[in-house]
């Protein structure tokens, strides 16, 4: 077939997603100036020159789908590299893409994939993708990636305009254009319509490194919060200082835009067809009641959430069952954000007493069904407003039942849970602070946990899943996560000291592709006597992130290093009960993580790039900060896993 590459007509590139052994979803976008429906032909070949074409499929491209086009290419061979392209009836064609089908369920070869999260095109460069492509193209055939797992925040719906704010931290604010009918919230602008979300997706996938990565690797994606609304859940939105608002039409619009721009096999209420989303009609009706799981008991809310079901699993060869969950569509309202919790104030401490968060999280199930009548922090006491309410659920009833069923029935060697928000506890030991560093004594009993909607704060639900893994003797349990904008490696454990520490699996969190994190933010804080808990600023040197020591070794270790710069002295002051679950933490890391899962062992490799403020000028995506590997041999159910660590390159002395 005649084909002439016209990237100007296919400005959003090509992509593929959710590979199976004999099929894969192919995607492109081709706008037309007239009409509402046209046809494209997708071609697949066994070579990049298309001398061995194996399939040719005609598919509609519709104005109602924003001219996006999806093709299910079937009848393919397992574990095979294919090249694909799209062409219109005039011969104008897309760029050439590359994809890979999944191996058969019986394929015993190790599985290798990368996992990523958090592409902030507005505030950074996507150099990590350039590095990933560069390394993969030069790797031996048996060490190349099968797919890229994207764990959410593929877009940031909160967009800054350069005329409002030109820089954030040391970062340039890049122009993504104005969101049609956008709403201004502080320094950000957010979508209010389907066209607004579509605009943001186009702005992200037109980044050259994101577009090249989508053309080179098949992606498997699950959304997080920014695909809908920064602090939203279900069909609710809430912005800092504002009231909770029902936003059912906005939830449908967000789901539709995700479906249109992310090639996947997610289920939609309008049926299995790939040509259009067919959104249900909903209104922004008040949601005044919730069911026993905290789900908004209102017809429009249920319809809006049900317009797309994103949680799903993908079996990949003999050794990997990839289980993806949606942590924002079904979650209960975060009780720490409710007005009743306002009195539970820790003053100027950056952490919340762990014991009160556990009480609020546990609800009526706390302490074996015997929650306290009141909650105290220091000399403050309030009624326990959660004592008659159910424990917090992030997963929701149906999704949690599905997750449990999949975990317990999976026959794969490794059950890898893509949990999007990090489940590893992020806490410190303010009980060990020197007197006078804060205005008042620490009001908690012992440990303090960092606030936020991270899955690590869902104590009861996380313990429920981990106890299931232990009790049902689920082998090879591993969690992979993003969202924290930091690299973590450690153990999946139901509880930490002073409770018994009994790991049931491994847990890894990847640094962001480009979004700034806590480690970067603290560099720009006003210096104070407590700055040493977060950052050390050596004369003539780059900032050093003592926040890593604060959460891994404790406040005494962080303050010692901030004062002396002596890591040996700092490590000597480690609180061994603080973080036995953490083997590695870097709160200022950007990049990606590569997983290799085989018959007897699993390995991860953190590939950390330098801070991506500007786009790299070299084909390799720029220099690395470090490369660190963690791995474990398969352990027997009932026995704890044992992580091994290998520092391949770079200085990670504050992270280990």
Short mmCIF file of C-alpha atoms in Angstrom, two decimals, residues 95-518:
data_model
loop_
_atom_site.label_atom_id
_atom_site.label_comp_id
_atom_site.label_asym_id
_atom_site.label_seq_id
_atom_site.Cartn_x
_atom_site.Cartn_y
_atom_site.Cartn_z
CA UNK A 95 5.37 7.55 11.76
CA UNK A 96 6.33 3.89 12.19
CA UNK A 97 5.78 2.35 15.63
CA UNK A 98 7.24 -0.73 17.26
CA UNK A 99 5.37 -3.11 19.55
CA UNK A 100 5.87 -6.52 21.17
CA UNK A 101 3.31 -9.22 21.91
CA UNK A 102 3.26 -10.98 25.25
CA UNK A 103 4.76 -14.44 25.72
CA UNK A 104 2.59 -17.50 26.15
CA UNK A 105 1.54 -18.46 29.66
CA UNK A 106 3.88 -21.44 29.40
CA UNK A 107 6.90 -19.36 28.36
CA UNK A 108 9.60 -19.96 31.00
CA UNK A 109 11.88 -17.09 29.99
CA UNK A 110 12.40 -14.21 32.49
CA UNK A 111 10.06 -11.25 32.08
CA UNK A 112 11.61 -7.79 31.87
CA UNK A 113 9.66 -4.54 32.03
CA UNK A 114 10.05 -0.96 33.25
CA UNK A 115 7.65 0.88 35.52
CA UNK A 116 7.24 4.65 35.62
CA UNK A 117 4.95 7.40 36.86
CA UNK A 118 4.38 11.15 36.94
CA UNK A 119 5.13 12.92 33.64
CA UNK A 120 5.01 16.64 34.41
CA UNK A 121 5.56 18.19 30.99
CA UNK A 122 4.59 21.58 32.43
CA UNK A 123 7.52 21.61 34.87
CA UNK A 124 10.19 19.36 33.46
CA UNK A 125 11.77 17.36 30.67
CA UNK A 126 11.05 13.71 30.02
CA UNK A 127 14.69 12.68 29.69
CA UNK A 128 14.10 9.37 31.47
CA UNK A 129 12.27 8.04 28.41
CA UNK A 130 15.19 9.01 26.18
CA UNK A 131 17.56 7.09 28.49
CA UNK A 132 15.20 4.09 28.52
CA UNK A 133 15.02 3.91 24.72
CA UNK A 134 18.77 4.43 24.36
CA UNK A 135 19.64 1.62 26.77
CA UNK A 136 17.03 -0.78 25.42
CA UNK A 137 18.14 -0.35 21.80
CA UNK A 138 21.69 -1.32 22.82
CA UNK A 139 20.80 -4.23 25.10
CA UNK A 140 21.12 -7.89 24.07
CA UNK A 141 17.86 -9.26 22.69
CA UNK A 142 17.14 -11.29 25.84
CA UNK A 143 17.61 -8.23 28.08
CA UNK A 144 15.24 -5.86 26.31
CA UNK A 145 12.00 -4.62 27.84
CA UNK A 146 8.73 -6.32 26.96
CA UNK A 147 6.59 -3.33 27.95
CA UNK A 148 6.43 -0.17 30.04
CA UNK A 149 4.04 -0.10 32.98
CA UNK A 150 2.77 3.43 33.63
CA UNK A 151 1.40 3.73 37.16
CA UNK A 152 -0.45 6.97 36.79
CA UNK A 153 -0.23 10.73 36.50
CA UNK A 154 0.39 10.32 32.80
CA UNK A 155 -0.95 13.87 32.62
CA UNK A 156 -1.10 16.66 35.16
CA UNK A 157 -4.50 18.26 34.88
CA UNK A 158 -3.24 21.16 37.03
CA UNK A 159 -1.55 23.40 34.46
CA UNK A 160 0.50 26.50 35.13
CA UNK A 161 0.61 29.31 32.58
CA UNK A 162 4.01 31.00 32.13
CA UNK A 163 2.40 34.43 32.24
CA UNK A 164 1.08 33.61 35.74
CA UNK A 165 4.22 31.96 37.10
CA UNK A 166 7.42 31.56 35.10
CA UNK A 167 9.27 29.27 37.54
CA UNK A 168 8.52 26.82 40.34
CA UNK A 169 11.48 25.95 42.54
CA UNK A 170 14.35 26.08 40.03
CA UNK A 171 12.13 24.80 37.23
CA UNK A 172 11.01 26.55 34.11
CA UNK A 173 7.25 26.50 33.56
CA UNK A 174 6.78 25.30 29.99
CA UNK A 175 3.86 26.57 27.97
CA UNK A 176 1.20 23.90 27.37
CA UNK A 177 -1.27 26.37 25.95
CA UNK A 178 -4.48 27.52 27.60
CA UNK A 179 -7.06 24.96 28.67
CA UNK A 180 -10.38 25.60 26.90
CA UNK A 181 -12.89 26.84 29.50
CA UNK A 182 -10.33 26.19 32.23
CA UNK A 183 -10.91 27.02 35.88
CA UNK A 184 -8.25 28.93 37.82
CA UNK A 185 -7.28 27.49 41.21
CA UNK A 186 -4.44 29.38 42.81
CA UNK A 187 -1.57 29.35 40.33
CA UNK A 188 -3.09 26.45 38.43
CA UNK A 189 -5.70 26.07 35.72
CA UNK A 190 -7.78 22.86 35.54
CA UNK A 191 -10.16 21.36 32.97
CA UNK A 192 -13.90 21.76 33.34
CA UNK A 193 -14.89 19.94 30.14
CA UNK A 194 -13.95 17.02 27.92
CA UNK A 195 -12.19 19.43 25.54
CA UNK A 196 -10.08 20.64 28.43
CA UNK A 197 -8.83 17.15 29.26
CA UNK A 198 -8.18 16.41 25.59
CA UNK A 199 -6.07 19.55 25.37
CA UNK A 200 -3.94 18.42 28.31
CA UNK A 201 -3.42 14.93 26.85
CA UNK A 202 -2.28 16.37 23.53
CA UNK A 203 0.11 18.73 25.31
CA UNK A 204 1.71 15.76 27.06
CA UNK A 205 1.97 13.31 24.17
CA UNK A 206 3.43 15.95 21.91
CA UNK A 207 6.48 16.01 24.12
CA UNK A 208 9.07 14.38 21.81
CA UNK A 209 10.41 11.93 24.40
CA UNK A 210 6.98 10.74 25.54
CA UNK A 211 5.95 10.38 21.91
CA UNK A 212 9.08 8.41 21.01
CA UNK A 213 8.62 6.11 24.02
CA UNK A 214 5.02 5.40 23.05
CA UNK A 215 6.15 4.59 19.53
CA UNK A 216 8.95 2.28 20.74
CA UNK A 217 7.38 0.32 23.62
CA UNK A 218 3.91 -1.09 24.25
CA UNK A 219 2.51 0.62 27.37
CA UNK A 220 0.29 -0.82 30.08
CA UNK A 221 -1.36 2.04 31.97
CA UNK A 222 -3.48 2.66 35.03
CA UNK A 223 -4.53 6.15 36.12
CA UNK A 224 -3.88 7.89 39.43
CA UNK A 225 -5.30 11.16 40.74
CA UNK A 226 -4.15 13.71 38.16
CA UNK A 227 -5.97 11.98 35.33
CA UNK A 228 -9.13 13.25 37.04
CA UNK A 229 -8.54 15.82 39.77
CA UNK A 230 -5.57 16.52 42.04
CA UNK A 231 -7.42 16.04 45.36
CA UNK A 232 -10.51 14.35 43.96
CA UNK A 233 -12.05 10.96 44.60
CA UNK A 234 -15.04 9.13 43.11
CA UNK A 235 -16.93 11.99 41.40
CA UNK A 236 -15.96 14.58 44.00
CA UNK A 237 -13.50 17.42 43.51
CA UNK A 238 -11.99 19.62 46.17
CA UNK A 239 -9.35 22.30 45.90
CA UNK A 240 -7.23 23.71 48.74
CA UNK A 241 -9.36 25.80 51.07
CA UNK A 242 -12.53 25.00 49.14
CA UNK A 243 -15.63 22.91 49.68
CA UNK A 244 -16.20 19.42 48.37
CA UNK A 245 -18.10 19.64 45.06
CA UNK A 246 -19.99 16.97 43.11
CA UNK A 247 -18.50 16.66 39.61
CA UNK A 248 -20.07 13.67 37.89
CA UNK A 249 -19.84 15.13 34.33
CA UNK A 250 -16.17 15.94 34.96
CA UNK A 251 -15.47 12.34 36.03
CA UNK A 252 -17.08 11.05 32.81
CA UNK A 253 -15.05 13.55 30.75
CA UNK A 254 -11.83 12.47 32.47
CA UNK A 255 -12.61 8.80 31.84
CA UNK A 256 -13.44 9.46 28.20
CA UNK A 257 -10.25 11.43 27.53
CA UNK A 258 -8.14 8.72 29.19
CA UNK A 259 -9.81 6.04 27.06
CA UNK A 260 -9.35 8.08 23.88
CA UNK A 261 -5.65 8.79 24.39
CA UNK A 262 -4.37 5.68 26.23
CA UNK A 263 -4.52 2.43 24.18
CA UNK A 264 -5.80 -0.22 26.57
CA UNK A 265 -8.29 -3.01 27.18
CA UNK A 266 -10.19 -1.30 29.97
CA UNK A 267 -13.92 -1.92 30.10
CA UNK A 268 -16.36 0.86 29.34
CA UNK A 269 -20.08 0.89 30.01
CA UNK A 270 -20.95 1.56 26.38
CA UNK A 271 -19.55 -1.78 25.21
CA UNK A 272 -16.40 -3.34 23.74
CA UNK A 273 -16.30 -1.33 20.52
CA UNK A 274 -13.09 0.62 19.95
CA UNK A 275 -14.39 3.43 17.77
CA UNK A 276 -16.00 5.66 20.43
CA UNK A 277 -16.48 5.98 24.19
CA UNK A 278 -20.22 6.90 24.09
CA UNK A 279 -20.36 8.74 27.43
CA UNK A 280 -23.42 8.37 29.65
CA UNK A 281 -25.45 11.45 30.47
CA UNK A 282 -25.01 12.60 34.07
CA UNK A 283 -25.54 15.79 36.03
CA UNK A 284 -23.61 17.32 38.90
CA UNK A 285 -26.15 16.31 41.53
CA UNK A 286 -25.51 16.61 45.29
CA UNK A 287 -24.15 13.41 46.85
CA UNK A 288 -25.49 13.44 50.38
CA UNK A 289 -25.38 9.75 51.34
CA UNK A 290 -22.68 7.11 51.24
CA UNK A 291 -22.97 3.35 51.56
CA UNK A 292 -21.14 1.14 54.07
CA UNK A 293 -17.94 1.47 52.03
CA UNK A 294 -18.09 5.25 51.81
CA UNK A 295 -19.20 5.17 48.18
CA UNK A 296 -21.49 8.00 47.14
CA UNK A 297 -24.99 6.53 47.05
CA UNK A 298 -26.28 8.69 44.21
CA UNK A 299 -27.26 7.53 40.73
CA UNK A 300 -25.11 10.00 38.78
CA UNK A 301 -22.05 9.15 40.87
CA UNK A 302 -22.47 5.42 40.24
CA UNK A 303 -23.04 5.95 36.52
CA UNK A 304 -20.06 8.30 36.18
CA UNK A 305 -17.68 5.92 37.95
CA UNK A 306 -19.11 2.96 36.05
CA UNK A 307 -18.53 4.60 32.69
CA UNK A 308 -15.06 3.03 32.72
CA UNK A 309 -13.61 0.20 34.81
CA UNK A 310 -9.82 0.47 34.72
CA UNK A 311 -8.69 -2.20 37.19
CA UNK A 312 -7.58 -5.33 35.40
CA UNK A 313 -4.86 -7.97 35.29
CA UNK A 314 -2.43 -9.13 32.64
CA UNK A 315 -0.74 -12.52 32.62
CA UNK A 316 2.68 -12.19 31.01
CA UNK A 317 4.47 -15.48 30.45
CA UNK A 318 4.85 -18.15 33.10
CA UNK A 319 6.30 -15.89 35.73
CA UNK A 320 4.30 -12.65 35.96
CA UNK A 321 0.72 -11.85 36.83
CA UNK A 322 0.42 -8.06 36.72
CA UNK A 323 -2.55 -6.92 38.83
CA UNK A 324 -3.55 -3.26 38.45
CA UNK A 325 -5.87 -1.42 40.82
CA UNK A 326 -7.62 1.95 40.64
CA UNK A 327 -7.10 3.87 43.90
CA UNK A 328 -9.22 6.95 43.26
CA UNK A 329 -12.50 5.88 41.64
CA UNK A 330 -13.85 3.90 44.61
CA UNK A 331 -12.01 5.29 47.60
CA UNK A 332 -13.75 6.62 50.67
CA UNK A 333 -13.31 10.26 51.60
CA UNK A 334 -10.05 10.76 53.48
CA UNK A 335 -11.26 11.23 57.08
CA UNK A 336 -8.22 13.31 58.02
CA UNK A 337 -9.54 16.03 55.73
CA UNK A 338 -12.93 16.24 57.39
CA UNK A 339 -13.79 19.27 59.56
CA UNK A 340 -13.99 17.06 62.68
CA UNK A 341 -10.29 16.27 62.32
CA UNK A 342 -9.17 19.90 62.26
CA UNK A 343 -8.66 19.98 66.01
CA UNK A 344 -6.17 17.11 65.76
CA UNK A 345 -3.36 19.50 65.06
CA UNK A 346 0.30 18.61 65.55
CA UNK A 347 1.33 22.25 65.64
CA UNK A 348 4.40 23.00 63.56
CA UNK A 349 5.45 19.37 63.29
CA UNK A 350 5.48 18.03 59.71
CA UNK A 351 4.09 14.65 60.79
CA UNK A 352 0.92 13.34 62.45
CA UNK A 353 0.99 11.02 65.46
CA UNK A 354 0.69 7.54 64.01
CA UNK A 355 -1.63 6.32 66.74
CA UNK A 356 -4.34 8.89 66.00
CA UNK A 357 -4.14 8.25 62.27
CA UNK A 358 -4.59 4.53 62.94
CA UNK A 359 -7.66 5.25 65.10
CA UNK A 360 -9.22 7.47 62.44
CA UNK A 361 -8.37 4.97 59.69
CA UNK A 362 -9.67 1.95 61.58
CA UNK A 363 -13.09 3.35 62.48
CA UNK A 364 -15.32 0.93 64.35
CA UNK A 365 -12.96 -1.97 63.56
CA UNK A 366 -10.01 -0.40 65.40
CA UNK A 367 -8.49 -2.50 68.20
CA UNK A 368 -10.56 -5.55 67.36
CA UNK A 369 -13.82 -3.62 67.31
CA UNK A 370 -13.15 -1.60 70.46
CA UNK A 371 -12.30 1.91 69.26
CA UNK A 372 -11.74 4.62 71.88
CA UNK A 373 -14.49 7.10 72.59
CA UNK A 374 -12.09 10.03 72.30
CA UNK A 375 -8.88 10.79 70.44
CA UNK A 376 -6.12 12.70 72.18
CA UNK A 377 -3.08 14.54 70.88
CA UNK A 378 -1.05 16.03 73.70
CA UNK A 379 -3.45 18.00 75.83
CA UNK A 380 -6.14 18.11 73.12
CA UNK A 381 -9.04 15.66 73.15
CA UNK A 382 -11.91 15.36 70.70
CA UNK A 383 -14.72 12.83 70.29
CA UNK A 384 -13.76 9.91 68.08
CA UNK A 385 -15.89 10.87 65.09
CA UNK A 386 -15.01 7.59 63.38
CA UNK A 387 -15.93 5.13 66.16
CA UNK A 388 -19.22 4.11 64.51
CA UNK A 389 -18.00 4.22 60.90
CA UNK A 390 -16.32 1.48 58.85
CA UNK A 391 -12.58 1.28 58.33
CA UNK A 392 -11.24 3.34 55.46
CA UNK A 393 -11.29 1.64 52.08
CA UNK A 394 -9.30 2.91 49.15
CA UNK A 395 -10.07 -0.06 46.93
CA UNK A 396 -13.82 -0.26 47.45
CA UNK A 397 -15.83 -3.44 48.01
CA UNK A 398 -15.96 -4.95 44.51
CA UNK A 399 -12.43 -4.09 43.46
CA UNK A 400 -11.00 -5.43 46.72
CA UNK A 401 -12.88 -8.72 46.32
CA UNK A 402 -11.53 -8.97 42.78
CA UNK A 403 -7.97 -8.25 43.95
CA UNK A 404 -8.15 -10.91 46.66
CA UNK A 405 -9.52 -13.46 44.23
CA UNK A 406 -6.81 -12.74 41.66
CA UNK A 407 -4.00 -12.89 44.23
CA UNK A 408 -5.11 -16.19 45.71
CA UNK A 409 -5.87 -17.94 42.42
CA UNK A 410 -2.90 -16.79 40.35
CA UNK A 411 -0.57 -19.56 39.21
CA UNK A 412 2.20 -17.18 38.10
CA UNK A 413 5.54 -17.26 39.89
CA UNK A 414 5.32 -13.56 40.79
CA UNK A 415 2.10 -11.76 41.70
CA UNK A 416 2.99 -8.15 41.02
CA UNK A 417 0.46 -5.64 42.35
CA UNK A 418 0.52 -2.27 40.60
CA UNK A 419 -0.79 -0.30 43.55
CA UNK A 420 -0.03 3.22 42.10
CA UNK A 421 0.26 4.97 45.52
CA UNK A 422 3.18 3.81 47.65
CA UNK A 423 2.22 1.34 50.42
CA UNK A 424 5.59 1.58 52.23
CA UNK A 425 5.18 3.46 55.53
CA UNK A 426 6.71 6.92 55.46
CA UNK A 427 7.27 7.85 59.08
CA UNK A 428 9.87 9.21 61.47
CA UNK A 429 10.60 9.34 65.21
CA UNK A 430 9.90 12.85 66.57
CA UNK A 431 9.92 11.38 70.09
CA UNK A 432 13.72 11.44 69.74
CA UNK A 433 14.03 15.11 68.81
CA UNK A 434 16.17 17.31 71.05
CA UNK A 435 14.22 19.65 73.32
CA UNK A 436 13.53 23.13 71.98
CA UNK A 437 13.77 22.35 68.26
CA UNK A 438 9.99 22.80 67.94
CA UNK A 439 7.76 25.18 69.86
CA UNK A 440 6.06 22.47 71.90
CA UNK A 441 6.94 18.90 72.89
CA UNK A 442 5.93 16.16 70.46
CA UNK A 443 2.23 15.51 71.22
CA UNK A 444 2.24 11.91 70.05
CA UNK A 445 3.01 8.66 71.83
CA UNK A 446 5.97 7.75 69.62
CA UNK A 447 6.16 7.70 65.81
CA UNK A 448 4.81 10.28 63.40
CA UNK A 449 3.62 9.62 59.87
CA UNK A 450 3.66 12.09 57.00
CA UNK A 451 0.15 13.28 56.03
CA UNK A 452 -1.45 12.72 52.64
CA UNK A 453 -3.61 10.27 50.75
CA UNK A 454 -0.83 7.75 50.11
CA UNK A 455 -1.82 4.09 50.44
CA UNK A 456 0.64 3.75 53.32
CA UNK A 457 -1.94 5.56 55.48
CA UNK A 458 -4.64 2.97 54.73
CA UNK A 459 -3.41 0.87 57.66
CA UNK A 460 -6.42 -1.40 58.03
CA UNK A 461 -6.97 -2.16 54.35
CA UNK A 462 -3.30 -2.70 53.63
CA UNK A 463 -3.08 -5.06 56.60
CA UNK A 464 -6.14 -6.89 55.32
CA UNK A 465 -4.45 -7.58 51.97
CA UNK A 466 -1.10 -8.50 53.51
CA UNK A 467 -2.74 -10.82 56.05
CA UNK A 468 -4.51 -12.55 53.17
CA UNK A 469 -1.14 -13.07 51.45
CA UNK A 470 0.23 -14.60 54.65
CA UNK A 471 -2.79 -16.70 55.60
CA UNK A 472 -3.42 -18.06 52.11
CA UNK A 473 0.30 -18.67 51.57
CA UNK A 474 0.49 -16.54 48.42
CA UNK A 475 4.03 -16.87 47.08
CA UNK A 476 6.05 -14.27 45.16
CA UNK A 477 4.06 -11.23 46.32
CA UNK A 478 5.51 -7.90 45.13
CA UNK A 479 4.11 -4.37 44.97
CA UNK A 480 5.24 -1.76 42.45
CA UNK A 481 4.18 1.86 42.86
CA UNK A 482 4.72 5.46 41.82
CA UNK A 483 3.19 8.80 42.84
CA UNK A 484 5.70 9.60 45.62
CA UNK A 485 8.24 11.17 43.28
CA UNK A 486 10.96 9.17 45.03
CA UNK A 487 12.71 5.81 44.88
CA UNK A 488 12.02 3.26 47.63
CA UNK A 489 12.90 -0.41 48.07
CA UNK A 490 11.78 -2.52 50.98
CA UNK A 491 9.40 -5.06 52.43
CA UNK A 492 5.61 -5.37 52.35
CA UNK A 493 4.69 -5.79 56.01
CA UNK A 494 1.35 -5.54 57.84
CA UNK A 495 2.85 -3.54 60.72
CA UNK A 496 6.03 -1.95 62.05
CA UNK A 497 7.59 -1.79 65.53
CA UNK A 498 6.52 -1.59 68.28
CA UNK A 499 4.16 -4.17 66.70
CA UNK A 500 5.65 -7.35 65.25
CA UNK A 501 7.51 -6.82 61.97
CA UNK A 502 6.64 -9.78 59.71
CA UNK A 503 7.17 -9.09 55.97
CA UNK A 504 5.05 -11.01 53.46
CA UNK A 505 6.58 -9.67 50.26
CA UNK A 506 8.66 -7.00 48.57
CA UNK A 507 7.75 -3.41 47.75
CA UNK A 508 9.27 -0.98 45.25
CA UNK A 509 8.42 2.64 44.42
CA UNK A 510 9.84 4.41 41.38
CA UNK A 511 10.95 8.01 41.17
CA UNK A 512 8.95 10.36 38.99
CA UNK A 513 9.76 10.79 35.33
CA UNK A 514 9.90 14.55 35.85
CA UNK A 515 7.51 15.85 38.55
CA UNK A 516 9.25 17.58 41.49
CA UNK A 517 9.22 15.81 44.84
CA UNK A 518 9.66 16.50 48.53
#
